[in-house]
Amino acid sequence: PNAGKSTLLQAISRARPKVAAYPFTTVNPHIGMVQYDDLSQLAVADLPGLIRGSSKNKGLGYAFLQHVQRCRLLLYVIDLSGDDPLDQLDALKEELEEYSPGLSEKPSAIIANKIDLPYSKEVIQQLKDTGLEVMLISGKTGLGLEHMLTRAKQISDHRMAELEAEESTQEN
């Protein structure tokens, strides 16, 4: 909640979800299409914030966890200016696992948002220590968005190639 997911979706697509400076602004999922120079597209979903207990039907997130299962790539949007960003990540991954074991193991990366606000360099190192790629951005100012979009496409394309190879192997 309040990590800047809707602001980010507005910054990278034509989607116009409600944006406000309070938690739980997103009550329904929003989909945005990211357009790339090579004419390819990437669908990006902004789902209502997950809180501890979402997998047990607490909060709004539970109703939308099923959509996460269809995603090729998970981008965890973490609020660097909030309390304990590492705990935010842990809560998200725990809820995904509680909902469907193995779900948090999908290809993923961390979007460390709100770098335009004060944050701790130590927090960035803690996020990097998780083993996931960390992309520093500001959805509000646009800092780091180009790099993040390039990496998201690369990771998504790589995952698509893996899935196609698996399908080809199963057909033979």
Tab-separated table of N, CA and C in Angstrom:
chain	number	residue	atom	x	y	z
A	1	PRO	N	0.814	-1.205	0.000
A	1	PRO	CA	0.000	0.000	0.000
A	1	PRO	C	0.856	1.266	0.000
A	2	ASN	N	0.458	2.229	-0.817
A	2	ASN	CA	1.095	3.538	-0.884
A	2	ASN	C	2.552	3.482	-1.350
A	3	ALA	N	2.895	2.477	-2.139
A	3	ALA	CA	4.267	2.348	-2.642
A	3	ALA	C	4.484	3.152	-3.912
A	4	GLY	N	3.393	3.642	-4.518
A	4	GLY	CA	3.514	4.414	-5.746
A	4	GLY	C	3.220	3.605	-6.993
A	5	LYS	N	2.501	2.502	-6.850
A	5	LYS	CA	2.202	1.642	-8.005
A	5	LYS	C	1.370	2.366	-9.054
A	6	SER	N	0.346	3.083	-8.631
A	6	SER	CA	-0.523	3.788	-9.584
A	6	SER	C	0.212	4.944	-10.246
A	7	THR	N	1.025	5.650	-9.484
A	7	THR	CA	1.835	6.735	-10.053
A	7	THR	C	2.782	6.177	-11.104
A	8	LEU	N	3.382	5.040	-10.804
A	8	LEU	CA	4.285	4.405	-11.752
A	8	LEU	C	3.537	3.986	-13.014
A	9	LEU	N	2.375	3.373	-12.861
A	9	LEU	CA	1.603	2.947	-14.031
A	9	LEU	C	1.251	4.140	-14.910
A	10	GLN	N	0.879	5.263	-14.295
A	10	GLN	CA	0.586	6.481	-15.071
A	10	GLN	C	1.816	6.967	-15.815
A	11	ALA	N	2.975	6.850	-15.184
A	11	ALA	CA	4.213	7.364	-15.778
A	11	ALA	C	4.681	6.543	-16.970
A	12	ILE	N	4.336	5.244	-17.010
A	12	ILE	CA	4.881	4.381	-18.060
A	12	ILE	C	3.852	3.962	-19.104
A	13	SER	N	2.594	4.349	-18.917
A	13	SER	CA	1.551	3.937	-19.859
A	13	SER	C	0.489	5.025	-19.966
A	14	ARG	N	-0.541	4.731	-20.747
A	14	ARG	CA	-1.656	5.675	-20.876
A	14	ARG	C	-2.748	5.420	-19.842
A	15	ALA	N	-2.557	4.431	-18.998
A	15	ALA	CA	-3.543	4.135	-17.953
A	15	ALA	C	-3.646	5.317	-16.995
A	16	ARG	N	-4.809	5.525	-16.464
A	16	ARG	CA	-5.034	6.644	-15.549
A	16	ARG	C	-5.730	6.187	-14.265
A	17	PRO	N	-5.034	5.358	-13.473
A	17	PRO	CA	-5.627	4.957	-12.197
A	17	PRO	C	-5.666	6.139	-11.234
A	18	LYS	N	-6.513	6.052	-10.244
A	18	LYS	CA	-6.596	7.092	-9.222
A	18	LYS	C	-5.283	7.117	-8.440
A	19	VAL	N	-4.775	8.325	-8.217
A	19	VAL	CA	-3.547	8.507	-7.449
A	19	VAL	C	-3.853	9.466	-6.309
A	20	ALA	N	-3.445	9.079	-5.102
A	20	ALA	CA	-3.637	9.940	-3.936
A	20	ALA	C	-2.531	9.642	-2.929
A	21	ALA	N	-2.360	10.551	-1.987
A	21	ALA	CA	-1.283	10.435	-1.011
A	21	ALA	C	-1.711	9.672	0.239
A	22	TYR	N	-2.550	8.668	0.066
A	22	TYR	CA	-2.939	7.835	1.201
A	22	TYR	C	-2.979	6.374	0.752
A	23	PRO	N	-2.838	5.454	1.691
A	23	PRO	CA	-2.809	4.033	1.332
A	23	PRO	C	-4.156	3.534	0.800
A	24	PHE	N	-4.096	2.474	0.036
A	24	PHE	CA	-5.269	1.761	-0.482
A	24	PHE	C	-6.128	2.600	-1.422
A	25	THR	N	-5.475	3.424	-2.223
A	25	THR	CA	-6.191	4.188	-3.246
A	25	THR	C	-6.717	3.246	-4.320
A	26	THR	N	-5.909	2.246	-4.665
A	26	THR	CA	-6.298	1.294	-5.710
A	26	THR	C	-7.239	0.256	-5.118
A	27	VAL	N	-8.478	0.247	-5.599
A	27	VAL	CA	-9.440	-0.744	-5.121
A	27	VAL	C	-9.779	-1.766	-6.209
A	28	ASN	N	-9.385	-1.484	-7.440
A	28	ASN	CA	-9.563	-2.404	-8.562
A	28	ASN	C	-8.265	-2.436	-9.361
A	29	PRO	N	-7.978	-3.562	-10.006
A	29	PRO	CA	-6.758	-3.620	-10.820
A	29	PRO	C	-6.848	-2.666	-12.017
A	30	HIS	N	-5.709	-2.184	-12.428
A	30	HIS	CA	-5.602	-1.352	-13.626
A	30	HIS	C	-4.517	-1.954	-14.500
A	31	ILE	N	-4.776	-1.978	-15.791
A	31	ILE	CA	-3.810	-2.504	-16.751
A	31	ILE	C	-3.345	-1.358	-17.638
A	32	GLY	N	-2.052	-1.292	-17.847
A	32	GLY	CA	-1.477	-0.312	-18.761
A	32	GLY	C	-0.602	-1.038	-19.762
A	33	MET	N	-0.556	-0.517	-20.965
A	33	MET	CA	0.309	-1.103	-21.994
A	33	MET	C	1.516	-0.201	-22.179
A	34	VAL	N	2.694	-0.772	-22.015
A	34	VAL	CA	3.938	-0.047	-22.243
A	34	VAL	C	4.303	-0.264	-23.704
A	35	GLN	N	4.513	0.818	-24.423
A	35	GLN	CA	4.869	0.772	-25.840
A	35	GLN	C	6.382	0.938	-25.977
A	36	TYR	N	7.014	0.039	-26.717
A	36	TYR	CA	8.459	0.112	-26.933
A	36	TYR	C	8.756	0.565	-28.360
A	37	ASP	N	9.957	1.087	-28.574
A	37	ASP	CA	10.359	1.598	-29.885
A	37	ASP	C	10.318	0.529	-30.975
A	38	ASP	N	10.522	-0.748	-30.607
A	38	ASP	CA	10.490	-1.822	-31.602
A	38	ASP	C	9.059	-2.288	-31.889
A	39	LEU	N	8.084	-1.508	-31.431
A	39	LEU	CA	6.650	-1.755	-31.605
A	39	LEU	C	6.114	-2.909	-30.756
A	40	SER	N	6.931	-3.436	-29.883
A	40	SER	CA	6.430	-4.459	-28.960
A	40	SER	C	5.733	-3.756	-27.794
A	41	GLN	N	4.956	-4.527	-27.061
A	41	GLN	CA	4.206	-3.994	-25.927
A	41	GLN	C	4.374	-4.925	-24.737
A	42	LEU	N	4.211	-4.361	-23.570
A	42	LEU	CA	4.237	-5.127	-22.337
A	42	LEU	C	3.058	-4.679	-21.495
A	43	ALA	N	2.207	-5.619	-21.109
A	43	ALA	CA	1.071	-5.295	-20.246
A	43	ALA	C	1.564	-5.232	-18.803
A	44	VAL	N	1.186	-4.169	-18.118
A	44	VAL	CA	1.587	-3.975	-16.732
A	44	VAL	C	0.318	-3.827	-15.899
A	45	ALA	N	0.247	-4.594	-14.818
A	45	ALA	CA	-0.933	-4.554	-13.956
A	45	ALA	C	-0.595	-3.879	-12.633
A	46	ASP	N	-1.469	-2.997	-12.209
A	46	ASP	CA	-1.407	-2.353	-10.901
A	46	ASP	C	-2.510	-3.000	-10.074
A	47	LEU	N	-2.108	-3.848	-9.130
A	47	LEU	CA	-3.084	-4.540	-8.295
A	47	LEU	C	-3.201	-3.843	-6.940
A	48	PRO	N	-4.357	-3.944	-6.305
A	48	PRO	CA	-4.488	-3.360	-4.963
A	48	PRO	C	-3.398	-3.892	-4.042
A	49	GLY	N	-2.936	-3.052	-3.144
A	49	GLY	CA	-1.841	-3.406	-2.252
A	49	GLY	C	-2.140	-4.624	-1.403
A	50	LEU	N	-1.137	-5.480	-1.298
A	50	LEU	CA	-1.252	-6.651	-0.439
A	50	LEU	C	-0.759	-6.287	0.956
A	51	ILE	N	-1.473	-6.776	1.937
A	51	ILE	CA	-1.059	-6.592	3.323
A	51	ILE	C	-0.923	-7.968	3.951
A	52	ARG	N	-0.280	-8.027	5.091
A	52	ARG	CA	-0.183	-9.315	5.787
A	52	ARG	C	-1.597	-9.819	6.052
A	53	GLY	N	-1.849	-11.052	5.651
A	53	GLY	CA	-3.168	-11.644	5.806
A	53	GLY	C	-3.994	-11.636	4.526
A	54	SER	N	-3.480	-11.023	3.458
A	54	SER	CA	-4.220	-10.981	2.189
A	54	SER	C	-4.548	-12.375	1.683
A	55	SER	N	-3.626	-13.299	1.862
A	55	SER	CA	-3.852	-14.662	1.374
A	55	SER	C	-4.981	-15.357	2.131
A	56	LYS	N	-5.340	-14.784	3.273
A	56	LYS	CA	-6.439	-15.339	4.070
A	56	LYS	C	-7.674	-14.440	3.981
A	57	ASN	N	-7.764	-13.717	2.873
A	57	ASN	CA	-8.917	-12.873	2.556
A	57	ASN	C	-9.006	-11.605	3.398
A	58	LYS	N	-7.886	-11.116	3.888
A	58	LYS	CA	-7.862	-9.849	4.619
A	58	LYS	C	-7.505	-8.748	3.628
A	59	GLY	N	-8.251	-7.667	3.633
A	59	GLY	CA	-7.995	-6.559	2.713
A	59	GLY	C	-8.525	-6.862	1.321
A	60	LEU	N	-8.196	-5.991	0.393
A	60	LEU	CA	-8.695	-6.127	-0.979
A	60	LEU	C	-7.847	-7.040	-1.850
A	61	GLY	N	-6.592	-7.219	-1.481
A	61	GLY	CA	-5.654	-7.932	-2.336
A	61	GLY	C	-6.037	-9.350	-2.679
A	62	TYR	N	-6.709	-10.054	-1.773
A	62	TYR	CA	-7.014	-11.466	-1.984
A	62	TYR	C	-7.766	-11.716	-3.280
A	63	ALA	N	-8.743	-10.874	-3.554
A	63	ALA	CA	-9.579	-11.066	-4.744
A	63	ALA	C	-8.765	-10.986	-6.031
A	64	PHE	N	-7.575	-10.418	-5.961
A	64	PHE	CA	-6.789	-10.199	-7.165
A	64	PHE	C	-5.528	-11.054	-7.236
A	65	LEU	N	-5.276	-11.837	-6.193
A	65	LEU	CA	-4.085	-12.681	-6.201
A	65	LEU	C	-4.103	-13.697	-7.339
A	66	GLN	N	-5.278	-14.125	-7.757
A	66	GLN	CA	-5.361	-15.086	-8.858
A	66	GLN	C	-4.748	-14.528	-10.140
A	67	HIS	N	-4.838	-13.208	-10.329
A	67	HIS	CA	-4.279	-12.584	-11.525
A	67	HIS	C	-2.753	-12.681	-11.552
A	68	VAL	N	-2.147	-12.702	-10.381
A	68	VAL	CA	-0.688	-12.771	-10.290
A	68	VAL	C	-0.187	-14.094	-10.882
A	69	GLN	N	-0.983	-15.142	-10.779
A	69	GLN	CA	-0.565	-16.443	-11.288
A	69	GLN	C	-0.330	-16.429	-12.790
A	70	ARG	N	-0.996	-15.523	-13.509
A	70	ARG	CA	-0.846	-15.466	-14.969
A	70	ARG	C	0.305	-14.571	-15.426
A	71	CYS	N	0.923	-13.886	-14.507
A	71	CYS	CA	2.007	-12.964	-14.860
A	71	CYS	C	3.294	-13.718	-15.175
A	72	ARG	N	4.031	-13.228	-16.176
A	72	ARG	CA	5.329	-13.799	-16.517
A	72	ARG	C	6.419	-13.280	-15.597
A	73	LEU	N	6.212	-12.086	-15.091
A	73	LEU	CA	7.237	-11.373	-14.342
A	73	LEU	C	6.579	-10.628	-13.195
A	74	LEU	N	7.170	-10.698	-12.021
A	74	LEU	CA	6.675	-9.952	-10.873
A	74	LEU	C	7.660	-8.824	-10.571
A	75	LEU	N	7.136	-7.623	-10.522
A	75	LEU	CA	7.939	-6.464	-10.135
A	75	LEU	C	7.395	-5.955	-8.809
A	76	TYR	N	8.165	-6.153	-7.763
A	76	TYR	CA	7.752	-5.723	-6.430
A	76	TYR	C	8.059	-4.235	-6.284
A	77	VAL	N	7.029	-3.407	-6.182
A	77	VAL	CA	7.222	-1.968	-6.010
A	77	VAL	C	7.323	-1.693	-4.518
A	78	ILE	N	8.486	-1.228	-4.102
A	78	ILE	CA	8.783	-1.008	-2.689
A	78	ILE	C	8.989	0.481	-2.444
A	79	ASP	N	8.362	0.994	-1.412
A	79	ASP	CA	8.455	2.404	-1.027
A	79	ASP	C	9.704	2.609	-0.182
A	80	LEU	N	10.724	3.237	-0.771
A	80	LEU	CA	11.962	3.470	-0.037
A	80	LEU	C	11.795	4.445	1.119
A	81	SER	N	10.802	5.300	1.035
A	81	SER	CA	10.632	6.307	2.087
A	81	SER	C	9.796	5.775	3.251
A	82	GLY	N	9.251	4.581	3.104
A	82	GLY	CA	8.378	4.022	4.135
A	82	GLY	C	9.154	3.312	5.235
A	83	ASP	N	8.395	2.810	6.183
A	83	ASP	CA	8.988	2.050	7.283
A	83	ASP	C	9.400	0.677	6.788
A	84	ASP	N	10.632	0.314	7.011
A	84	ASP	CA	11.173	-1.013	6.752
A	84	ASP	C	10.834	-1.587	5.381
A	85	PRO	N	11.461	-1.058	4.324
A	85	PRO	CA	11.223	-1.566	2.970
A	85	PRO	C	11.470	-3.067	2.820
A	86	LEU	N	12.424	-3.611	3.566
A	86	LEU	CA	12.684	-5.051	3.480
A	86	LEU	C	11.482	-5.838	4.013
A	87	ASP	N	10.843	-5.334	5.043
A	87	ASP	CA	9.640	-5.977	5.571
A	87	ASP	C	8.503	-5.910	4.551
A	88	GLN	N	8.424	-4.815	3.788
A	88	GLN	CA	7.415	-4.715	2.722
A	88	GLN	C	7.590	-5.863	1.733
A	89	LEU	N	8.839	-6.092	1.320
A	89	LEU	CA	9.134	-7.161	0.369
A	89	LEU	C	8.811	-8.526	0.972
A	90	ASP	N	9.242	-8.738	2.202
A	90	ASP	CA	8.975	-10.019	2.861
A	90	ASP	C	7.474	-10.290	2.951
A	91	ALA	N	6.692	-9.263	3.291
A	91	ALA	CA	5.239	-9.428	3.410
A	91	ALA	C	4.628	-9.808	2.065
A	92	LEU	N	5.074	-9.157	0.996
A	92	LEU	CA	4.547	-9.467	-0.335
A	92	LEU	C	4.854	-10.915	-0.723
A	93	LYS	N	6.109	-11.310	-0.538
A	93	LYS	CA	6.504	-12.668	-0.912
A	93	LYS	C	5.786	-13.712	-0.054
A	94	GLU	N	5.646	-13.443	1.227
A	94	GLU	CA	4.949	-14.378	2.119
A	94	GLU	C	3.493	-14.553	1.695
A	95	GLU	N	2.827	-13.468	1.352
A	95	GLU	CA	1.420	-13.552	0.951
A	95	GLU	C	1.264	-14.321	-0.357
A	96	LEU	N	2.188	-14.123	-1.290
A	96	LEU	CA	2.142	-14.881	-2.540
A	96	LEU	C	2.317	-16.372	-2.265
A	97	GLU	N	3.246	-16.714	-1.389
A	97	GLU	CA	3.494	-18.124	-1.053
A	97	GLU	C	2.313	-18.746	-0.317
A	98	GLU	N	1.718	-17.982	0.587
A	98	GLU	CA	0.551	-18.484	1.317
A	98	GLU	C	-0.608	-18.750	0.363
A	99	TYR	N	-0.750	-17.891	-0.624
A	99	TYR	CA	-1.847	-18.034	-1.583
A	99	TYR	C	-1.619	-19.246	-2.487
A	100	SER	N	-0.400	-19.359	-3.011
A	100	SER	CA	-0.081	-20.459	-3.924
A	100	SER	C	1.415	-20.767	-3.826
A	101	PRO	N	1.777	-21.871	-3.181
A	101	PRO	CA	3.200	-22.208	-3.041
A	101	PRO	C	3.931	-22.169	-4.381
A	102	GLY	N	5.082	-21.501	-4.374
A	102	GLY	CA	5.893	-21.358	-5.582
A	102	GLY	C	5.639	-20.067	-6.344
A	103	LEU	N	4.558	-19.367	-6.005
A	103	LEU	CA	4.200	-18.145	-6.737
A	103	LEU	C	5.271	-17.070	-6.603
A	104	SER	N	5.878	-16.963	-5.445
A	104	SER	CA	6.905	-15.927	-5.256
A	104	SER	C	8.211	-16.272	-5.949
A	105	GLU	N	8.305	-17.474	-6.520
A	105	GLU	CA	9.523	-17.891	-7.211
A	105	GLU	C	9.512	-17.530	-8.694
A	106	LYS	N	8.429	-16.909	-9.165
A	106	LYS	CA	8.391	-16.467	-10.563
A	106	LYS	C	9.534	-15.479	-10.801
A	107	PRO	N	9.976	-15.344	-12.057
A	107	PRO	CA	10.994	-14.325	-12.333
A	107	PRO	C	10.536	-12.982	-11.779
A	108	SER	N	11.425	-12.316	-11.060
A	108	SER	CA	11.019	-11.080	-10.401
A	108	SER	C	12.197	-10.147	-10.191
A	109	ALA	N	11.845	-8.916	-9.892
A	109	ALA	CA	12.821	-7.884	-9.577
A	109	ALA	C	12.152	-6.908	-8.622
A	110	ILE	N	12.957	-6.069	-8.035
A	110	ILE	CA	12.459	-5.066	-7.093
A	110	ILE	C	12.528	-3.700	-7.747
A	111	ILE	N	11.434	-2.976	-7.698
A	111	ILE	CA	11.430	-1.579	-8.108
A	111	ILE	C	11.436	-0.767	-6.817
A	112	ALA	N	12.578	-0.183	-6.528
A	112	ALA	CA	12.726	0.645	-5.330
A	112	ALA	C	12.276	2.058	-5.703
A	113	ASN	N	11.069	2.395	-5.306
A	113	ASN	CA	10.425	3.648	-5.725
A	113	ASN	C	10.633	4.761	-4.693
A	114	LYS	N	10.458	5.959	-5.172
A	114	LYS	CA	10.525	7.193	-4.377
A	114	LYS	C	11.961	7.585	-4.032
A	115	ILE	N	12.870	7.401	-5.016
A	115	ILE	CA	14.258	7.810	-4.772
A	115	ILE	C	14.391	9.330	-4.741
A	116	ASP	N	13.299	10.032	-5.074
A	116	ASP	CA	13.312	11.487	-4.977
A	116	ASP	C	13.113	11.954	-3.531
A	117	LEU	N	12.811	11.033	-2.629
A	117	LEU	CA	12.634	11.343	-1.209
A	117	LEU	C	13.816	10.781	-0.420
A	118	PRO	N	14.042	11.289	0.801
A	118	PRO	CA	15.156	10.751	1.598
A	118	PRO	C	14.988	9.252	1.882
A	119	TYR	N	16.081	8.522	1.737
A	119	TYR	CA	16.091	7.091	2.029
A	119	TYR	C	17.500	6.693	2.431
A	120	SER	N	17.633	5.499	2.953
A	120	SER	CA	18.910	5.001	3.445
A	120	SER	C	19.616	4.151	2.395
A	121	LYS	N	20.882	4.408	2.189
A	121	LYS	CA	21.687	3.578	1.277
A	121	LYS	C	21.764	2.140	1.827
A	122	GLU	N	21.705	2.009	3.146
A	122	GLU	CA	21.729	0.695	3.779
A	122	GLU	C	20.521	-0.143	3.333
A	123	VAL	N	19.374	0.510	3.179
A	123	VAL	CA	18.160	-0.181	2.746
A	123	VAL	C	18.352	-0.741	1.335
A	124	ILE	N	18.976	0.037	0.462
A	124	ILE	CA	19.236	-0.428	-0.906
A	124	ILE	C	20.102	-1.679	-0.855
A	125	GLN	N	21.127	-1.660	-0.022
A	125	GLN	CA	22.006	-2.828	0.084
A	125	GLN	C	21.242	-4.032	0.621
A	126	GLN	N	20.364	-3.820	1.589
A	126	GLN	CA	19.551	-4.923	2.124
A	126	GLN	C	18.669	-5.522	1.032
A	127	LEU	N	18.083	-4.665	0.205
A	127	LEU	CA	17.247	-5.163	-0.890
A	127	LEU	C	18.094	-5.936	-1.904
A	128	LYS	N	19.292	-5.436	-2.200
A	128	LYS	CA	20.187	-6.133	-3.128
A	128	LYS	C	20.619	-7.481	-2.561
A	129	ASP	N	20.761	-7.548	-1.246
A	129	ASP	CA	21.179	-8.794	-0.599
A	129	ASP	C	20.124	-9.897	-0.721
A	130	THR	N	18.923	-9.572	-1.157
A	130	THR	CA	17.887	-10.595	-1.354
A	130	THR	C	18.181	-11.453	-2.576
A	131	GLY	N	19.105	-10.987	-3.430
A	131	GLY	CA	19.433	-11.721	-4.647
A	131	GLY	C	18.612	-11.290	-5.851
A	132	LEU	N	17.610	-10.453	-5.631
A	132	LEU	CA	16.810	-9.939	-6.740
A	132	LEU	C	17.450	-8.678	-7.299
A	133	GLU	N	17.262	-8.465	-8.578
A	133	GLU	CA	17.723	-7.225	-9.188
A	133	GLU	C	16.925	-6.067	-8.590
A	134	VAL	N	17.602	-4.974	-8.287
A	134	VAL	CA	16.954	-3.790	-7.707
A	134	VAL	C	17.090	-2.640	-8.693
A	135	MET	N	15.947	-2.059	-9.053
A	135	MET	CA	15.931	-0.916	-9.966
A	135	MET	C	15.449	0.305	-9.188
A	136	LEU	N	16.285	1.339	-9.151
A	136	LEU	CA	15.948	2.562	-8.426
A	136	LEU	C	15.187	3.506	-9.339
A	137	ILE	N	14.006	3.925	-8.898
A	137	ILE	CA	13.202	4.819	-9.721
A	137	ILE	C	12.465	5.850	-8.869
A	138	SER	N	11.943	6.831	-9.557
A	138	SER	CA	10.939	7.734	-8.994
A	138	SER	C	9.812	7.804	-10.008
A	139	GLY	N	8.703	7.179	-9.676
A	139	GLY	CA	7.543	7.239	-10.558
A	139	GLY	C	7.044	8.658	-10.729
A	140	LYS	N	7.245	9.474	-9.696
A	140	LYS	CA	6.758	10.855	-9.710
A	140	LYS	C	7.595	11.752	-10.624
A	141	THR	N	8.938	11.626	-10.551
A	141	THR	CA	9.799	12.504	-11.341
A	141	THR	C	10.293	11.864	-12.635
A	142	GLY	N	10.186	10.533	-12.732
A	142	GLY	CA	10.633	9.837	-13.930
A	142	GLY	C	12.060	9.311	-13.850
A	143	LEU	N	12.767	9.586	-12.768
A	143	LEU	CA	14.132	9.093	-12.612
A	143	LEU	C	14.176	7.575	-12.706
A	144	GLY	N	15.046	7.049	-13.544
A	144	GLY	CA	15.272	5.612	-13.638
A	144	GLY	C	14.223	4.827	-14.408
A	145	LEU	N	13.192	5.488	-14.926
A	145	LEU	CA	12.122	4.747	-15.602
A	145	LEU	C	12.578	4.083	-16.893
A	146	GLU	N	13.402	4.770	-17.666
A	146	GLU	CA	13.849	4.198	-18.938
A	146	GLU	C	14.624	2.904	-18.715
A	147	HIS	N	15.541	2.929	-17.763
A	147	HIS	CA	16.312	1.721	-17.446
A	147	HIS	C	15.386	0.612	-16.940
A	148	MET	N	14.450	0.958	-16.068
A	148	MET	CA	13.522	-0.026	-15.516
A	148	MET	C	12.685	-0.669	-16.617
A	149	LEU	N	12.206	0.134	-17.546
A	149	LEU	CA	11.398	-0.402	-18.647
A	149	LEU	C	12.219	-1.308	-19.565
A	150	THR	N	13.453	-0.927	-19.820
A	150	THR	CA	14.346	-1.750	-20.643
A	150	THR	C	14.586	-3.096	-19.962
A	151	ARG	N	14.895	-3.067	-18.686
A	151	ARG	CA	15.153	-4.316	-17.949
A	151	ARG	C	13.892	-5.171	-17.853
A	152	ALA	N	12.737	-4.556	-17.620
A	152	ALA	CA	11.486	-5.320	-17.539
A	152	ALA	C	11.236	-6.058	-18.847
A	153	LYS	N	11.468	-5.386	-19.962
A	153	LYS	CA	11.271	-6.023	-21.269
A	153	LYS	C	12.274	-7.160	-21.466
A	154	GLN	N	13.523	-6.934	-21.104
A	154	GLN	CA	14.536	-7.978	-21.253
A	154	GLN	C	14.197	-9.211	-20.418
A	155	ILE	N	13.786	-8.996	-19.184
A	155	ILE	CA	13.441	-10.116	-18.305
A	155	ILE	C	12.202	-10.833	-18.832
A	156	SER	N	11.217	-10.073	-19.269
A	156	SER	CA	9.989	-10.659	-19.808
A	156	SER	C	10.278	-11.453	-21.085
A	157	ASP	N	11.070	-10.879	-21.983
A	157	ASP	CA	11.424	-11.575	-23.225
A	157	ASP	C	12.180	-12.871	-22.933
A	158	HIS	N	13.082	-12.819	-21.972
A	158	HIS	CA	13.850	-14.011	-21.596
A	158	HIS	C	12.912	-15.085	-21.049
A	159	ARG	N	11.967	-14.684	-20.207
A	159	ARG	CA	11.005	-15.641	-19.655
A	159	ARG	C	10.130	-16.235	-20.753
A	160	MET	N	9.721	-15.405	-21.709
A	160	MET	CA	8.899	-15.889	-22.824
A	160	MET	C	9.675	-16.919	-23.640
A	161	ALA	N	10.942	-16.666	-23.880
A	161	ALA	CA	11.780	-17.617	-24.622
A	161	ALA	C	11.897	-18.934	-23.855
A	162	GLU	N	12.029	-18.862	-22.530
A	162	GLU	CA	12.091	-20.078	-21.712
A	162	GLU	C	10.791	-20.873	-21.826
A	163	LEU	N	9.656	-20.187	-21.746
A	163	LEU	CA	8.362	-20.855	-21.837
A	163	LEU	C	8.168	-21.502	-23.204
A	164	GLU	N	8.590	-20.806	-24.247
A	164	GLU	CA	8.479	-21.367	-25.600
A	164	GLU	C	9.366	-22.592	-25.754
A	165	ALA	N	10.556	-22.559	-25.180
A	165	ALA	CA	11.470	-23.708	-25.241
A	165	ALA	C	10.879	-24.896	-24.480
A	166	GLU	N	10.263	-24.638	-23.335
A	166	GLU	CA	9.613	-25.702	-22.573
A	166	GLU	C	8.481	-26.337	-23.372
A	167	GLU	N	7.677	-25.493	-24.014
A	167	GLU	CA	6.568	-25.993	-24.841
A	167	GLU	C	7.099	-26.851	-25.985
A	168	SER	N	8.165	-26.381	-26.629
A	168	SER	CA	8.756	-27.102	-27.755
A	168	SER	C	9.279	-28.462	-27.306
A	169	THR	N	9.901	-28.497	-26.137
A	169	THR	CA	10.432	-29.741	-25.587
A	169	THR	C	9.293	-30.709	-25.268
A	170	GLN	N	8.211	-30.199	-24.732
A	170	GLN	CA	7.069	-31.052	-24.374
A	170	GLN	C	6.370	-31.606	-25.616
A	171	GLU	N	6.391	-30.860	-26.702
A	171	GLU	CA	5.754	-31.318	-27.940
A	171	GLU	C	6.556	-32.425	-28.609
A	172	ASN	N	7.853	-32.442	-28.371
A	172	ASN	CA	8.725	-33.439	-29.024
A	172	ASN	C	8.798	-34.692	-28.235
